[in-house]
Structure formats: structure tokens, C-alpha cells
Coordinates of C-alpha atoms in Angstrom, one line a residue:
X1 CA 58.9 100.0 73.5
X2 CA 58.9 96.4 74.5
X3 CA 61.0 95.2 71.8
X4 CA 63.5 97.0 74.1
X5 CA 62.1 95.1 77.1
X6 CA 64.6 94.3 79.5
X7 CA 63.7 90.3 80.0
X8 CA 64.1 90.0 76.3
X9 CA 67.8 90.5 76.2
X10 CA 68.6 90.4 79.7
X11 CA 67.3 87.0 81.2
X12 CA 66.6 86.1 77.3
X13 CA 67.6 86.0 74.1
X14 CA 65.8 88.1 72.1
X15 CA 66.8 91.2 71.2
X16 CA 65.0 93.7 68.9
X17 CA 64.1 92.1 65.9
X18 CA 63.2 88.6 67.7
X19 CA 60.8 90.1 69.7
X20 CA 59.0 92.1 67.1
X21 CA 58.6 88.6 65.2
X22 CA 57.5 87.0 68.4
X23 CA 55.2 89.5 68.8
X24 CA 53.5 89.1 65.4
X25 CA 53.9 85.7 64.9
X26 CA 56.4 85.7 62.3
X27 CA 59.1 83.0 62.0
X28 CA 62.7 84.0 62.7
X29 CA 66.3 82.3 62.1
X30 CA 69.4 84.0 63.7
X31 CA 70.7 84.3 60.3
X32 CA 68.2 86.9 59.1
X33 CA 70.6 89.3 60.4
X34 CA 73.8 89.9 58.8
X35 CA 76.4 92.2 59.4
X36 CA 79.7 93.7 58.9
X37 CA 81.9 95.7 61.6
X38 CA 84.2 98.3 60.7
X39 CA 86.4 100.5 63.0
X40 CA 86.7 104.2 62.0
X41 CA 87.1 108.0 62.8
X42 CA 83.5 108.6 64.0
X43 CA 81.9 110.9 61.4
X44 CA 80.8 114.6 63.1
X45 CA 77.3 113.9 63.7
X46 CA 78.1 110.5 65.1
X47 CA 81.0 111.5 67.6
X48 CA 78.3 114.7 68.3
X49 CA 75.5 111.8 68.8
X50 CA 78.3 109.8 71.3
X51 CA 79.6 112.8 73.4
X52 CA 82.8 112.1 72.0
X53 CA 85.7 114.3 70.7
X54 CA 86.4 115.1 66.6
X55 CA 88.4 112.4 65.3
X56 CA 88.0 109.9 67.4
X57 CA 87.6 106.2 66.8
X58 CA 84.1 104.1 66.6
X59 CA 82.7 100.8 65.9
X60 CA 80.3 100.9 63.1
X61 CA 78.1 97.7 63.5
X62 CA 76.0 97.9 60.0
X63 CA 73.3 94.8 59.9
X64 CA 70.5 94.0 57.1
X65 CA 68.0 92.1 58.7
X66 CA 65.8 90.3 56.4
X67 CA 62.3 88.2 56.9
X68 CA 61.4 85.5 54.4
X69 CA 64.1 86.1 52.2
X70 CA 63.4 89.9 51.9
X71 CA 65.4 92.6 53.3
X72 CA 63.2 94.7 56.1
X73 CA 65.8 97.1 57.3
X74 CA 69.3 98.2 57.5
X75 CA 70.7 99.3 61.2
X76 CA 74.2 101.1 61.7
X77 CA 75.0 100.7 65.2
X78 CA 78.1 102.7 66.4
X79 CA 79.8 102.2 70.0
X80 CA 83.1 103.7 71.3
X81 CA 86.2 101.6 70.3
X82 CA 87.1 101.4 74.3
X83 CA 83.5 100.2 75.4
X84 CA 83.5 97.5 72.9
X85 CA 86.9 96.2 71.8
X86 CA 87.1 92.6 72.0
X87 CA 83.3 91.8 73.0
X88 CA 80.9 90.0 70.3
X89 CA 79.7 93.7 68.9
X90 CA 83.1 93.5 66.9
X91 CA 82.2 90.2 65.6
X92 CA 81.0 90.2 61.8
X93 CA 79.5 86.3 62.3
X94 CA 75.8 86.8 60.9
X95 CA 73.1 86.9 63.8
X96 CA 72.5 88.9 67.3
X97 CA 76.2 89.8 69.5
X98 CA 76.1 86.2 71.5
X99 CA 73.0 85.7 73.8
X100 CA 71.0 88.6 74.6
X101 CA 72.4 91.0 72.0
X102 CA 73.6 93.9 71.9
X103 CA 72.8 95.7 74.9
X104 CA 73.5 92.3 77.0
X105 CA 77.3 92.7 75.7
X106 CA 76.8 96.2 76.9
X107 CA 75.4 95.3 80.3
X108 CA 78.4 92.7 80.9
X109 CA 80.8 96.1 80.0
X110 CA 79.1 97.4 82.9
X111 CA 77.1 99.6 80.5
X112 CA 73.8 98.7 81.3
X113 CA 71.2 100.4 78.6
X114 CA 68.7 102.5 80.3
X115 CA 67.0 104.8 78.4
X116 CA 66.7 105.3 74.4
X117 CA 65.5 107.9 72.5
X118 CA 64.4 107.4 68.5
X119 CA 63.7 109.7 66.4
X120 CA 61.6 108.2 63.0
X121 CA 61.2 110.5 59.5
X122 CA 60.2 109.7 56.2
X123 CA 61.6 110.1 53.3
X124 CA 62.4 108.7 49.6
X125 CA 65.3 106.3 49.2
X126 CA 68.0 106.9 47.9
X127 CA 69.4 104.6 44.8
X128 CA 71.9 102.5 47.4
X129 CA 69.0 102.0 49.7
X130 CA 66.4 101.3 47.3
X131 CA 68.7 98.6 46.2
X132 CA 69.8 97.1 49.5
X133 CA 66.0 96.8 50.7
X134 CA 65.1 95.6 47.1
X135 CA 62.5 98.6 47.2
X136 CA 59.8 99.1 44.1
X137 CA 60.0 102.0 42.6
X138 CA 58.2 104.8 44.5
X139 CA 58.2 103.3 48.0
X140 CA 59.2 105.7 50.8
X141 CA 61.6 104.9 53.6
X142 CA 61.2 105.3 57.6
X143 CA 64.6 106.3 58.7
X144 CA 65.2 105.9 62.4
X145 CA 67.9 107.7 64.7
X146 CA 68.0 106.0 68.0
X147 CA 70.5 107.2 71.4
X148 CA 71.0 104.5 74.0
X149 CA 71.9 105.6 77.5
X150 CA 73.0 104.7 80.9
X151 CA 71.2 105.2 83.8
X152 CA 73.7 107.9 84.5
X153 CA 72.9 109.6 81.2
X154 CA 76.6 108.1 80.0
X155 CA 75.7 107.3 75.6
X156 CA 76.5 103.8 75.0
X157 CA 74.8 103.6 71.5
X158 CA 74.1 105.7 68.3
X159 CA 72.2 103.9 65.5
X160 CA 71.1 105.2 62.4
X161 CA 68.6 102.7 60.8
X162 CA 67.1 102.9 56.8
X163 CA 62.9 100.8 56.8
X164 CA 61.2 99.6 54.2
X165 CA 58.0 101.0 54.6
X166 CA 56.1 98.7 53.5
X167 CA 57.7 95.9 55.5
X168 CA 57.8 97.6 58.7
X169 CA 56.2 98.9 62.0
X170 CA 56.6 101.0 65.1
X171 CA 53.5 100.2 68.0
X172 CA 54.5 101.7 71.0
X173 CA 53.1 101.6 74.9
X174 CA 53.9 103.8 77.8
X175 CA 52.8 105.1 80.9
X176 CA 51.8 108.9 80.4
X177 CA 54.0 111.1 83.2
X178 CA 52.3 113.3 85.5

């Protein structure tokens, strides 16, 4: 949960993938994070995922981040057209959406992330994968589903992400409720 930390992307710069280096002493560079940005009719499960109707239009932010040279993880970010048109989420320049990320371009929309809920599996690659994450043969992938929201419950985010098992980790802290 603190890779989503507030004071990383919104009085810093780092979003996600910054902080988990930072946190385990890995070296970064802003360039370990390519991407490519593609507007589209949202696919079912994606306009289900953003509250929004059949047929209408997303952004599809798709990034391999990579660590020494070797991909860790593909993430597929998608946004509606209207709450990022013209902001740096639409911008295919390798590295984080301008200072802060992501959900700082959000946050200046007035879109402020509150809340996210992920959802992890496992599961076998499948051929694309296995050679986008430059996978051995046999190794299993975590595939994460994560939903960003507003305070107000309002989606702002849907991202569909494909790990490398063996190159990645989820440690999470909370506070237990009542």
C-alpha cells in the first residue's frame, strides 16, 4: 500500500514503481518505463470496470517497466477520453505522466485518487507475454486488476497488469477496521 502513498506522487515524484525500488534499494532511471497510448472503444469488461456505457471511447496507457535491463511487468492503464484528453497520460514519451505520475495528472483534473482496489491471480503466460517479459520456460505470471477511485466513489482508473513472477512482489500494510 505505500507504493500508492500519497506524498510519493503528490508532494513528490515517485509514483509506483519508484517507490517500490526506493523501498528495496534498487536503482531506477525514468526510462525504465516505456509506453504507448492508444485511444479506443473501451472493450466490455473495461467500460464495465469504468462505469461507462458500451462503445464508448478510452485511453489505453500500456507500459513495460523494466529493471536492469529486464522487463518486470507490463501495466495497461485505461482512463476516460474526457478525464484525460490533452494531459501527459496521452503522452507516449517513455517514463512516469510529468511529475508525480499518473494520479498527480489525475489530481490536477480534479480527480483526486482515493481509494484502489487490486485484485492479484496466478496463472501461466501466455506465448505474447512470455515473450514481452522474456519469461523461461515454465515461469508463472501474477496478473493484477487494479480500480482507482474518488473519494466520491467516481472510477478514474482501470489497469490490468501481466508480473513476472520471479521478478516481482506485493508487501502490503494496513490498519485492521473494527
Amino acid at each position: 500500500m505505500e507504493r500508492y502513498a500519497k506524498s510519493n506522487w503528490k508532494f513528490g515524484d515517485r509514483v509506483a514503481f519508484i517507490a517500490d525500488r526506493d523501498a528495496n534499494g534498487q536503482t531506477w532511471e525514468r526510462s525504465d518505463q516505456t509506453q504507448t497510448v492508444e485511444r479506443l472503444t473501451a472493450p466490455t469488461h473495461v467500460a464495465d470496470a469504468l462505469q461507462l456505457e458500451p462503445g464508448s471511447e478510452v485511453y489505453a496507457r500500456a507500459r513495460l517497466v523494466r529493471h536492469e535491463g529486464h522487463p518486470t511487468h507490463s501495466l495497461t492503464s485505461y482512463y476516460r477520453a474526457e478525464d484525460v484528453e490533452g494531459t501527459p497520460l496521452v503522452d507516449p514519451a517513455p517514463g512516469p505522466a510529468g511529475r508525480g505520475g499518473g494520479f498527480a495528472v489525475l489530481t490536477l483534473q480534479g480527480l483526486e485518487p482515493d481509494q484502489i482496489t487490486e485484485t492479484l491471480t496466478a496463472r501461466m503466460p501466455t506465448p505474447d507475454e512470455s515473450a514481452q517479459l522474456e519469461l523461461p520456460v515454465g515461469e508463472p505470471v501474477m496478473v493484477l486488476h487494479r480500480t482507482t477511485r474518488t473519494k466520491e466513489g467516481r472510477v478514474v482508473e482501470y489497469a490490468e497488469g501481466v508480473h513476472a513472477a520471479s521478478r516481482f512482489a506485493w508487501t502490503y500494510t494496513f490498519t485492521m477496521s473494527d
